[in-house]
Tab-separated table of C-alpha atoms in Angstrom:
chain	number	residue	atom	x	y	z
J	976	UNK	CA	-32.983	6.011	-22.829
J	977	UNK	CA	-30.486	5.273	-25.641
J	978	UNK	CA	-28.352	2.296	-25.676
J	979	UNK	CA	-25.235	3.211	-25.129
J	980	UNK	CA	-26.912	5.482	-21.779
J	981	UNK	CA	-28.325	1.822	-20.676
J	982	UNK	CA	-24.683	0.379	-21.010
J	983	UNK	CA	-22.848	3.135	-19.080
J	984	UNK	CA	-25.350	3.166	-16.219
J	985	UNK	CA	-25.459	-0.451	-15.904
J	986	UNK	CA	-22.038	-1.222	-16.504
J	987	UNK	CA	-20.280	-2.751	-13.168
J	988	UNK	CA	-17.610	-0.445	-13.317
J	989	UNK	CA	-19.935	2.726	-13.526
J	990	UNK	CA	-20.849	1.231	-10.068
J	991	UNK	CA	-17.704	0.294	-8.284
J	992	UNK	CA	-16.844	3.478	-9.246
J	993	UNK	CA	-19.664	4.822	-7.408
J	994	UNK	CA	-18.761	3.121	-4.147
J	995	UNK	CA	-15.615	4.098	-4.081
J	996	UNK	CA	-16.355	7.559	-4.869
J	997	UNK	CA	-18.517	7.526	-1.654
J	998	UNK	CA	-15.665	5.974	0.112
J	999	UNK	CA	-13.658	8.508	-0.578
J	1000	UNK	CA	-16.284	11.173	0.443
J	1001	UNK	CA	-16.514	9.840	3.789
J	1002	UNK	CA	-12.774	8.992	3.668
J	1003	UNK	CA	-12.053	13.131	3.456
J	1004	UNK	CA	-15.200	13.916	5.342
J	1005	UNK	CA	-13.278	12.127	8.503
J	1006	UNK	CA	-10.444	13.885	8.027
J	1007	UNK	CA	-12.147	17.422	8.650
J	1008	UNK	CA	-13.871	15.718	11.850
J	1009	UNK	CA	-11.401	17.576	14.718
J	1010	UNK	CA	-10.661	14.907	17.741
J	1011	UNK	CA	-12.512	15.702	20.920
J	1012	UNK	CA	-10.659	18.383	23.840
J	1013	UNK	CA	-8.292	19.893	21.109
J	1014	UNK	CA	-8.287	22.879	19.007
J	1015	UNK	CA	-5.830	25.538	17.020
J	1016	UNK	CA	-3.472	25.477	19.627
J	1017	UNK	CA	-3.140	21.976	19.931
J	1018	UNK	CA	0.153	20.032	19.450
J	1019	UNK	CA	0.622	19.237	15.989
J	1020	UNK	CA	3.296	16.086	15.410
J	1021	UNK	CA	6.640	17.724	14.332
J	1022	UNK	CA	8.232	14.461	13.832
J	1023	UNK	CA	8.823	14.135	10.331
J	1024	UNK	CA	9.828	10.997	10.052
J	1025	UNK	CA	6.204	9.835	11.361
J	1026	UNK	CA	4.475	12.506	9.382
J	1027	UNK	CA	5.841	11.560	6.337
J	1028	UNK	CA	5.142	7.948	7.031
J	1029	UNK	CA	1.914	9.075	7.452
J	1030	UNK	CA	0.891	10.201	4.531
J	1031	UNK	CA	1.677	7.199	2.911
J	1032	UNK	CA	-0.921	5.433	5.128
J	1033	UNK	CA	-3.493	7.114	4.796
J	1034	UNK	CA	-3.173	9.067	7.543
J	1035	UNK	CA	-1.845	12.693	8.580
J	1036	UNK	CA	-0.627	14.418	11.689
J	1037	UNK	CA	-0.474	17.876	10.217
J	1038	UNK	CA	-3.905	18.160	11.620
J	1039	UNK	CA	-5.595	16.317	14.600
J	1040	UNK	CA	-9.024	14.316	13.503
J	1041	UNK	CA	-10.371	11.173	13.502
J	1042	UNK	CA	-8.369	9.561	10.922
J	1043	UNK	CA	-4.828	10.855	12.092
J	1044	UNK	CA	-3.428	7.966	12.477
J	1045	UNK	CA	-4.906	6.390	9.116
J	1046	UNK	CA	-3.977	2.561	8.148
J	1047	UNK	CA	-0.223	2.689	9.516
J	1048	UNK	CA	-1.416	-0.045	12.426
J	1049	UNK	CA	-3.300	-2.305	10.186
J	1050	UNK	CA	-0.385	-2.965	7.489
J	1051	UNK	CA	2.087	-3.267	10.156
J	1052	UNK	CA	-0.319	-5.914	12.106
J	1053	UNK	CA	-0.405	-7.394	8.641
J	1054	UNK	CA	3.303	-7.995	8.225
J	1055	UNK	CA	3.490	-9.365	11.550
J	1056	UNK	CA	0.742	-11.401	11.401
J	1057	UNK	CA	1.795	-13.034	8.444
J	1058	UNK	CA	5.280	-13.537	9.799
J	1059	UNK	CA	3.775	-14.985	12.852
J	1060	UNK	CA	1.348	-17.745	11.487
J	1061	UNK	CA	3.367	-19.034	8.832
J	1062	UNK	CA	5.465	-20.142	11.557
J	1063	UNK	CA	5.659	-23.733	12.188
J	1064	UNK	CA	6.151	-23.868	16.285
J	1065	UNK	CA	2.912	-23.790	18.798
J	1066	UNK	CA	0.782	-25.278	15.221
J	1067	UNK	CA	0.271	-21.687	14.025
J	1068	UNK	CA	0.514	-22.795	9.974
J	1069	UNK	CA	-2.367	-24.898	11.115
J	1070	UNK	CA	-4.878	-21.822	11.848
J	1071	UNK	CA	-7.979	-21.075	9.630
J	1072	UNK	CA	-8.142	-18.255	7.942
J	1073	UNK	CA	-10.738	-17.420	10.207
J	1074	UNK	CA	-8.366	-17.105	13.329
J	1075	UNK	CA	-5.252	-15.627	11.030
J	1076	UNK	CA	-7.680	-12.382	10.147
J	1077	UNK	CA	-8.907	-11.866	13.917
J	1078	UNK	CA	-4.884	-12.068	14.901
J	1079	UNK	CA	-4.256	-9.494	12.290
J	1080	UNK	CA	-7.195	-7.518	14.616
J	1081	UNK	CA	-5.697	-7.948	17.618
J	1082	UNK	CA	-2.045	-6.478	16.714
J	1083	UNK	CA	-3.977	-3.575	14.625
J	1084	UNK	CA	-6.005	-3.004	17.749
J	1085	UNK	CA	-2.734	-2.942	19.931
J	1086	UNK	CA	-0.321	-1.142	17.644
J	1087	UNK	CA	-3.306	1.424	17.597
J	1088	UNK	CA	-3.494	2.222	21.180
J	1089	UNK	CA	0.160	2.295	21.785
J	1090	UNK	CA	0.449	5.022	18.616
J	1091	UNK	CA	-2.183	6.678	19.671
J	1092	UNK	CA	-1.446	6.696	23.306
J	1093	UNK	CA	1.951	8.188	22.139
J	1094	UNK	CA	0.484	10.849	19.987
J	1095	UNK	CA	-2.341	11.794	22.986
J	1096	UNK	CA	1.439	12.195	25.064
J	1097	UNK	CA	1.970	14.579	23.309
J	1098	UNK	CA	-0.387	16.995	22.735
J	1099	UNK	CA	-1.884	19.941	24.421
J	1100	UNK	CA	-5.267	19.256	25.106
J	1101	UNK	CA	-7.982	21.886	26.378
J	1102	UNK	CA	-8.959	19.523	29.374
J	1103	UNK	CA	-6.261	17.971	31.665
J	1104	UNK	CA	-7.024	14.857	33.309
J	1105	UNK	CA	-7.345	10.591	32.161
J	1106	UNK	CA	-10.425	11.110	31.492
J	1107	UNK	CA	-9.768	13.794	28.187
J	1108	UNK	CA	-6.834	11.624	27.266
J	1109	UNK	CA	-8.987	8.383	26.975
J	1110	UNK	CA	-11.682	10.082	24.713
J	1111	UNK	CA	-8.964	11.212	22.522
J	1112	UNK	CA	-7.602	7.968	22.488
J	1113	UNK	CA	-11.153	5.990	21.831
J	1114	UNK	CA	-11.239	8.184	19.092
J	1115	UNK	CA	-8.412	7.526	17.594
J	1116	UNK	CA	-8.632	3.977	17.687
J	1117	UNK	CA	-12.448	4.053	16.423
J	1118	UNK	CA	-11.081	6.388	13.289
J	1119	UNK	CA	-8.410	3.988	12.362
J	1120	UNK	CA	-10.721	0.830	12.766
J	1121	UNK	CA	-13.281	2.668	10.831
J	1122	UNK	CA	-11.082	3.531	7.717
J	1123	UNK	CA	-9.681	-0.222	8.027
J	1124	UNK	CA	-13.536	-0.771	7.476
J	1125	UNK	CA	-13.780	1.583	4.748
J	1126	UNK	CA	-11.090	-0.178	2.758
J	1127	UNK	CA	-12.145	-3.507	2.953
J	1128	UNK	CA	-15.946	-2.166	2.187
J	1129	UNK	CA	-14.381	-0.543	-1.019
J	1130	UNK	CA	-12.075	-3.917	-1.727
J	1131	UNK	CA	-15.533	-5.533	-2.040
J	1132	UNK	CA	-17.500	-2.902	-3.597
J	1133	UNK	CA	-15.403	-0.357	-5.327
J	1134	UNK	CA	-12.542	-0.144	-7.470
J	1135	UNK	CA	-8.925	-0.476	-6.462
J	1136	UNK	CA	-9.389	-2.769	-3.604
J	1137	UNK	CA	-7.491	-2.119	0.071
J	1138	UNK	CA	-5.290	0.553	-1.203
J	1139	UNK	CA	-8.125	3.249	-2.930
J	1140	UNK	CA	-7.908	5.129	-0.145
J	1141	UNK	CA	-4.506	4.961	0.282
J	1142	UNK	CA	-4.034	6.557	-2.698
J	1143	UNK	CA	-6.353	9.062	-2.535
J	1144	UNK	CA	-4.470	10.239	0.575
J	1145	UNK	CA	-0.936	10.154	-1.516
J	1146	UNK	CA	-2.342	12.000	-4.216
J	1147	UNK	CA	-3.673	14.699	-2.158
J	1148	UNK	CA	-0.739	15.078	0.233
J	1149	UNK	CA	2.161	14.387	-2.687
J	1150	UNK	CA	0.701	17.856	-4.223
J	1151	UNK	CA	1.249	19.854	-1.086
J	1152	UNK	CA	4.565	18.126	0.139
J	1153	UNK	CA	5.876	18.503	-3.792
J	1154	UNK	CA	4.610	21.997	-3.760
J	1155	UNK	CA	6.516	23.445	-0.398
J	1156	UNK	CA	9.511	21.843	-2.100
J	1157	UNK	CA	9.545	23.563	-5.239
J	1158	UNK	CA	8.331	26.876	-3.415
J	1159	UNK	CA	11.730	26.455	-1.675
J	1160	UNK	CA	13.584	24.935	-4.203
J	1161	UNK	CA	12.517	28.270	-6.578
J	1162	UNK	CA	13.726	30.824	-3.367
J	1163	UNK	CA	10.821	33.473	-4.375
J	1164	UNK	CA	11.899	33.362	-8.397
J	1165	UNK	CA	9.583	33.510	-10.742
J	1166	UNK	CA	12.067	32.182	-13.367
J	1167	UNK	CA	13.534	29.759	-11.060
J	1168	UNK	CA	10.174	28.867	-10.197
J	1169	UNK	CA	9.428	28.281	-13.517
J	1170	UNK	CA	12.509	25.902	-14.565
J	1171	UNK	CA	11.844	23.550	-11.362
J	1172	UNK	CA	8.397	23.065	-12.196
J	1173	UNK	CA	9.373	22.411	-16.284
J	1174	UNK	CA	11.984	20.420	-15.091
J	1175	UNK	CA	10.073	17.830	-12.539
J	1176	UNK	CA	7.160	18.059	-14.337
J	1177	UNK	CA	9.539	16.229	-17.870
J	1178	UNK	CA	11.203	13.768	-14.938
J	1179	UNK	CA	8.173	12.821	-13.368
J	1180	UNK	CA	6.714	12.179	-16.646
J	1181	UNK	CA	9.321	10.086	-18.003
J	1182	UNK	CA	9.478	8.523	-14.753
J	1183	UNK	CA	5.829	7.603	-14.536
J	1184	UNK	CA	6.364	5.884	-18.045
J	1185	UNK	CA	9.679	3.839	-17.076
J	1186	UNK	CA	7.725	2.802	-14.171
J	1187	UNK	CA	4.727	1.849	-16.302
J	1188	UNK	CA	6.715	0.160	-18.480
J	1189	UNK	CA	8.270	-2.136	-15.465
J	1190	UNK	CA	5.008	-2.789	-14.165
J	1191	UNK	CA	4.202	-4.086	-17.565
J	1192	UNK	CA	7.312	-5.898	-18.519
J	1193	UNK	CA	7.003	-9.972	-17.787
J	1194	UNK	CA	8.912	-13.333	-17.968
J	1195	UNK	CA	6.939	-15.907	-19.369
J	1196	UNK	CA	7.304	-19.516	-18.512
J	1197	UNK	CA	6.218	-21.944	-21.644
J	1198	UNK	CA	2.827	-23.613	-20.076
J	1199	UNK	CA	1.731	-26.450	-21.746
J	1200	UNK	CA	-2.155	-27.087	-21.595
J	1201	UNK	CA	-4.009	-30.105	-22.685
J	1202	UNK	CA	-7.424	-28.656	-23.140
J	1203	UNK	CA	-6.277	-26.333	-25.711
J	1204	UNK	CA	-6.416	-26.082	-29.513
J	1205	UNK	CA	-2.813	-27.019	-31.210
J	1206	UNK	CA	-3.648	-23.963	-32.861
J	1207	UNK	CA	-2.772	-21.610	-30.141
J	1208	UNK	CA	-0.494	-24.026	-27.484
J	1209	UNK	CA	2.608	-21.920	-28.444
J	1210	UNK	CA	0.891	-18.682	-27.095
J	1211	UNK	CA	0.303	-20.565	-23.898
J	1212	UNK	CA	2.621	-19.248	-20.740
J	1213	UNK	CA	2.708	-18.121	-17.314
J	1214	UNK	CA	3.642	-14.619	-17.165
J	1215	UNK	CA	5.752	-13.335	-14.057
J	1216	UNK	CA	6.485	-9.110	-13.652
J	1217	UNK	CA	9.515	-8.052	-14.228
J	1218	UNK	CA	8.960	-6.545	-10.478
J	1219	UNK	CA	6.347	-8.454	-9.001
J	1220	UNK	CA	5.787	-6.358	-5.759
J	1221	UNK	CA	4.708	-3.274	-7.546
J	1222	UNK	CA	4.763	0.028	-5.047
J	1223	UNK	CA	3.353	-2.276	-1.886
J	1224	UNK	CA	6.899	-2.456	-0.393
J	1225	UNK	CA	6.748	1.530	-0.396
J	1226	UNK	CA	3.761	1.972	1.644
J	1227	UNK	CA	4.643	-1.197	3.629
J	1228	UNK	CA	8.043	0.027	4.587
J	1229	UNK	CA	6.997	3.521	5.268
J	1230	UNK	CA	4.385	2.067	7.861
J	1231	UNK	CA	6.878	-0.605	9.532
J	1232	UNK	CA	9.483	2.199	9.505
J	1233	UNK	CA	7.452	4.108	12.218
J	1234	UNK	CA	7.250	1.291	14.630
J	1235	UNK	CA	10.791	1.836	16.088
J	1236	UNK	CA	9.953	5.527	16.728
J	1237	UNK	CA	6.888	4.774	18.136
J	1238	UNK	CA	7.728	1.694	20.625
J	1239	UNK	CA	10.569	4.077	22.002
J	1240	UNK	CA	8.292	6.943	22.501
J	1241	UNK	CA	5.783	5.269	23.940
J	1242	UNK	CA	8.382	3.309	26.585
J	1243	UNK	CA	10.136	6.646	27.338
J	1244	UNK	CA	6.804	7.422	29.319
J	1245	UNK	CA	7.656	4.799	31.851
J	1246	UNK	CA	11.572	5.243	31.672
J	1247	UNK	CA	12.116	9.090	30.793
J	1248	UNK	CA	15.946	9.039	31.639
J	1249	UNK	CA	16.547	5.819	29.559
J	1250	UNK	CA	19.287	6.639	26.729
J	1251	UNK	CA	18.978	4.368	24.289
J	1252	UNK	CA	15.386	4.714	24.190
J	1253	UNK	CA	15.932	8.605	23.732
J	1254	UNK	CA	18.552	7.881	20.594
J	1255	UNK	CA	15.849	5.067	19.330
J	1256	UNK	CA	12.885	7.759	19.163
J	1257	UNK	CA	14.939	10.551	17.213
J	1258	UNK	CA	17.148	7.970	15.130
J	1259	UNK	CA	14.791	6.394	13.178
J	1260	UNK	CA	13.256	8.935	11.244
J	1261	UNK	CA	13.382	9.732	7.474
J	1262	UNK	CA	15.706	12.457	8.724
J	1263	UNK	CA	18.255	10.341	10.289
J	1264	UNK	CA	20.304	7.952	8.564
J	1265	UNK	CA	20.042	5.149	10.823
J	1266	UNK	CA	16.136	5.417	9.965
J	1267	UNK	CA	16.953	5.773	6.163
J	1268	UNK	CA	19.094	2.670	6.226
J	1269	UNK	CA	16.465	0.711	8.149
J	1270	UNK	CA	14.015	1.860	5.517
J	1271	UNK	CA	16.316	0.859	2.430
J	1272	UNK	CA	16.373	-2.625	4.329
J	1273	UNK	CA	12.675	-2.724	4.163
J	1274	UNK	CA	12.003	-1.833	0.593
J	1275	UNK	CA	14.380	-4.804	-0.752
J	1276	UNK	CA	13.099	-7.140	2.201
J	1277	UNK	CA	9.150	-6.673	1.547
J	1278	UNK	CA	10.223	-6.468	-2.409
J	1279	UNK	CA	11.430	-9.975	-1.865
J	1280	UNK	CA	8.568	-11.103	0.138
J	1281	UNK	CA	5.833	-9.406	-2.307
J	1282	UNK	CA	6.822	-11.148	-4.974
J	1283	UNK	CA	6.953	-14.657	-3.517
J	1284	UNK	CA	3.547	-13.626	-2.303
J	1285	UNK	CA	2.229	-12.068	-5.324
J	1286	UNK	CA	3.248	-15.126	-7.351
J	1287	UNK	CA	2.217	-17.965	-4.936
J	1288	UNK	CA	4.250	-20.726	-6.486
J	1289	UNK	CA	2.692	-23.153	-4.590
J	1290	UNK	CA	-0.916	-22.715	-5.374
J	1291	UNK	CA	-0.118	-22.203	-9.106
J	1292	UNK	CA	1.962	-25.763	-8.741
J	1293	UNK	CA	-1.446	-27.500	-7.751
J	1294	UNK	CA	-3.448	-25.889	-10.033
J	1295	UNK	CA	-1.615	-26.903	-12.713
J	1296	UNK	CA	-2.017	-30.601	-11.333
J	1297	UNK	CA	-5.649	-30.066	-10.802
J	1298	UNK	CA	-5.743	-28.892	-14.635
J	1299	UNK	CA	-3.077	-31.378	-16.344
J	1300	UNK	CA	-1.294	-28.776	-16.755
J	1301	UNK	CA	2.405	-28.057	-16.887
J	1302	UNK	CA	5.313	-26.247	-17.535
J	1303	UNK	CA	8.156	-27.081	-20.500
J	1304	UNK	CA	10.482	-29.087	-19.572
J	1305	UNK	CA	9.789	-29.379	-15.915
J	1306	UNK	CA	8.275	-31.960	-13.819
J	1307	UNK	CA	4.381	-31.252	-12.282
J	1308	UNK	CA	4.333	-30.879	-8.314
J	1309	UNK	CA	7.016	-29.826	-5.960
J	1310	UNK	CA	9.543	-29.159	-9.294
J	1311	UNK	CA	6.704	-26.739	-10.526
J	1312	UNK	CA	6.408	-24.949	-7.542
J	1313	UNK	CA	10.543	-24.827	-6.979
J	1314	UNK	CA	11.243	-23.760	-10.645
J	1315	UNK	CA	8.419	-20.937	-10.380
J	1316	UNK	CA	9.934	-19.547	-6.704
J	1317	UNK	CA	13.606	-19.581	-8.420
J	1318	UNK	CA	12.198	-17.227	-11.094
J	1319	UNK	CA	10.003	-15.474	-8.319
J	1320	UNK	CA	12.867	-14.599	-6.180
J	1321	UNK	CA	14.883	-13.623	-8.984
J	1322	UNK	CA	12.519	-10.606	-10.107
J	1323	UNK	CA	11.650	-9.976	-6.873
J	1324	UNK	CA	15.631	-9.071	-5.960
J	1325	UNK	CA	15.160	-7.214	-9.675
J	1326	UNK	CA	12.218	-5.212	-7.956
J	1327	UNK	CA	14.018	-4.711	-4.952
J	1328	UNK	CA	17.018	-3.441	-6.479
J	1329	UNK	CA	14.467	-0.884	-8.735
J	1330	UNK	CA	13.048	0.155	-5.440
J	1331	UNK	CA	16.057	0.541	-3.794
J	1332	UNK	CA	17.398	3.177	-6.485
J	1333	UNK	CA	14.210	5.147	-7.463
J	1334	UNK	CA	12.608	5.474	-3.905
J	1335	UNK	CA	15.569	4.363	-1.181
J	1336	UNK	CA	18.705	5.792	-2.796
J	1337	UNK	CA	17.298	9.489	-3.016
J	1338	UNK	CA	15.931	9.580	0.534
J	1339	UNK	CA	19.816	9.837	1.588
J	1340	UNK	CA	20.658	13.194	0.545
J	1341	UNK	CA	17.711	14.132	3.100
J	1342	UNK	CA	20.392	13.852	5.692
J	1343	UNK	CA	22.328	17.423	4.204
J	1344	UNK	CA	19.546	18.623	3.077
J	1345	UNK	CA	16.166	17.936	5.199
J	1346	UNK	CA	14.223	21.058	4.146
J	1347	UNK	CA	13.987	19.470	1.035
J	1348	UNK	CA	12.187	16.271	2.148
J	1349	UNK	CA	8.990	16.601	0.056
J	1350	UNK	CA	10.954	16.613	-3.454
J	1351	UNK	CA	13.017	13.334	-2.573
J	1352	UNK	CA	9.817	11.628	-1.400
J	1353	UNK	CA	8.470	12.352	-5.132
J	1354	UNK	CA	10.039	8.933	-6.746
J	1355	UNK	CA	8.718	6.541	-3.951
J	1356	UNK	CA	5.041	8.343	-4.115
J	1357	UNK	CA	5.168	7.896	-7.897
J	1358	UNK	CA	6.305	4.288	-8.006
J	1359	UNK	CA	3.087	4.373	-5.545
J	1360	UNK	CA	0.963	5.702	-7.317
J	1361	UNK	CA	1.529	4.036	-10.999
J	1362	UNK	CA	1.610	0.999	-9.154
J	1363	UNK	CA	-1.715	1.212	-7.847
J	1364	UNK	CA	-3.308	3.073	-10.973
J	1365	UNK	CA	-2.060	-0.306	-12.878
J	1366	UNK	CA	-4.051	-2.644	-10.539
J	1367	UNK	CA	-6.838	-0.794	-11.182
J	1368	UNK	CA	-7.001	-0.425	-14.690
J	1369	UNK	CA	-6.246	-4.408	-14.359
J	1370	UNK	CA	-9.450	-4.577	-12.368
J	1371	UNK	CA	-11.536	-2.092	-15.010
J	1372	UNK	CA	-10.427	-4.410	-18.195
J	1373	UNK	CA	-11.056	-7.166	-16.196
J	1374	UNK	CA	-14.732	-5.841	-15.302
J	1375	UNK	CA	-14.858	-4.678	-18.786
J	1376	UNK	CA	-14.176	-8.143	-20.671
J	1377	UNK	CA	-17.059	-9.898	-18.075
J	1378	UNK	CA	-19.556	-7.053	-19.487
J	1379	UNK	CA	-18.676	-7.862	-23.217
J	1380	UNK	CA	-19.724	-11.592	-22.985
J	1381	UNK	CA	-22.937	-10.870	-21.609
J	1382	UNK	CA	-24.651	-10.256	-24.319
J	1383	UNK	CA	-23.874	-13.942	-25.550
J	1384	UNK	CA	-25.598	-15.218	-23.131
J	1385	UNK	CA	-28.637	-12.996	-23.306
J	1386	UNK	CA	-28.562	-14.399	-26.995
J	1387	UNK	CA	-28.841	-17.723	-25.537
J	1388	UNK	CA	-31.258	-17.401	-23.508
J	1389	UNK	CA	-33.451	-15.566	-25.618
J	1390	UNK	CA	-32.686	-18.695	-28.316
């Protein structure tokens, strides 16, 4: 076998790509698997506000299989989770990580049955009775645990860590949401048809690459290292994005957006006549602009918490300790870490604001015109997906670069 055939099929990429190749086999393999006691005539979910949301979870309620409900549960048990053990009351902040992962299982496994338990409400099933509902339901629940599964089997094997399949999803579902909009958009004209699709294709396009260019943009903080040449101690710096969240707000929001909808319609089984819960259930929807203002909130809230996340000020403060490390101008320790969240924060409300505009602010002319819904969701799925494509060519180079200096070492050995 040649050399460069030797380097392909032994590069690590060539098999992370592999895995999650697989992953995504199985991934789309699931989706075609139809949930037990339902068939054609089956209630599909004609909520749009949770089939949009959907989509962007990995999941979709166009069709009823075992991955329906996709990851929607897990990254809202995340956010809550997170919220609820950095909290200083009962010793929570005091939990291993250990315990803080099997409380983010217990809220996925809840959310789960209540959002399933809602969608088996509503559907049509070819068996009455408990018993059909519950094997519906068990199924449900199993598909969502197993695609958590698959995602964190792909974040240690494959490329593009929790979100691979995630995006797969997007991809696939942004091409037949984007294509019923311009089908209506063109009104059965070829020429009209024909100017939409020139026209989104050069705005999507330019889009992608002001988005790319966002992603890639950075502050850098002067870093001062001891253990460097003189040589090159001017080049030295801590870089911070220019929107530090990237497209996880999206996703994040569209999955803690659903919650509302789906707490009301699942309490509206035990209190039919109740109002509010009536207005709550058909308010919050992508459709409604109570729903699109709650989801506006979310993109600038999570943008903000991203980046604080995404930057970690405090564990880059103590590694520059641990290192001698420090940063121009500014004192090592609790300083450090307050200078670095000040900058943090600032980019993150810059992200937020970004977010806000490209995928919030179109979302409102939904409200006149909700036919259209697929072509406004366009922005937010391709701040999603050039966000994600970035983390994994970050991972690639990354991979890459660990390949190159291999053969130095072979050298050595050899020597």
């Amino acid at each position: 076998m040649h050399t460069w055939q030797k380097w392909k099929f032994n590069h690590p990429v060539f098999h992370k790509a592999c895995w999650s190749v697989l992953f995504v086999f199985i991934f789309i393999l699931g989706k075609s698997i139809p949930l037990p006691y339902t068939d054609a005539k089956s209630l599909v979910v004609k909520n749009t506000g949770l089939y949009v949301a959907s989509l962007a979870t990995g999941g979709d309620l166009t069709q009823l299989s075992l991955f329906s409900l996709g990851l929607s549960p897990w990254m809202s048990a995340m956010i809550i989770a997170n919220l609820l053990t950095q909290g200083r009351g009962f010793g929570m902040d005091r939990l291993s990580e250990r315990r803080k992962d099997w409380i983010s299982k217990e809220i996925t496994l809840l959310l789960t049955v209540i959002q399933g338990f809602v969608l088996v409400s509503s559907m049509q099933l070819t068996q009455t009775g408990w018993a059909a509902k519950g094997a519906v339901l068990l199924t449900m629940t199993t598909g969502t645990m197993f695609i958590m599964w698959l995602s964190n089997m792909n974040a240690l094997l494959g490329i593009g860590g929790l979100t691979f399949l995630v995006l797969a999803n997007i991809l696939q579902s942004a091409m037949k949401t984007g294509l019923a909009g311009i089908l209506m958009l063109a009104d059965r004209s070829t020429t009209r048809l024909m100017v939409v699709v020139a026209a989104l294709v050069i705005i999507m396009v330019l889009f992608a690459y002001l988005n790319v260019m966002a992603d890639r943009g950075e502050y850098r903080l002067p870093l001062v290292r001891l253990m460097i040449d003189n040589n090159y101690a001017s080049r030295s710096y801590l870089p911070i994005k220019l929107t530090p969240a990237g497209g996880m707000p999206i996703m994040f929001a569209m999955s803690m957006i659903t919650l509302p909808t789906y707490f009301c319609l699942f309490l509206l089984t035990f209190y039919p006549q109740n109002y509010w819960l009536a207005w709550g259930a058909t308010s919050f929807g992508f459709t409604k602009l109570p729903g699109i203002i709650l989801y506006i909130s979310l993109l600038f809230i999570l943008s903000l918490a991203f980046a604080l996340v995404n930057v970690n000020a405090e564990q880059q403060a103590k590694a520059f300790q641990r290192s001698g490390d420090y940063l121009l101008g500014v004192r090592p320790g609790k300083a450090t870490e307050r200078r670095i969240n000040r900058i943090a924060l600032l980019f993150g409300v810059v992200g937020g604001v970004y977010n806000v505009i490209f995928a919030g602010m179109p979302m409102l002319m939904i409200v006149s015109h909700p036919g259209q819904l697929g072509i406004y969701m366009l922005p937010g799925y391709v701040l999603m997906i050039v966000g994600f494509s970035m983390g994994m060519i970050d991972q690639i180079n990354i991979l890459s670069i660990r390949k190159q200096y291999r053969p130095l070492f072979d050298h050595a050995k050899e020597a």
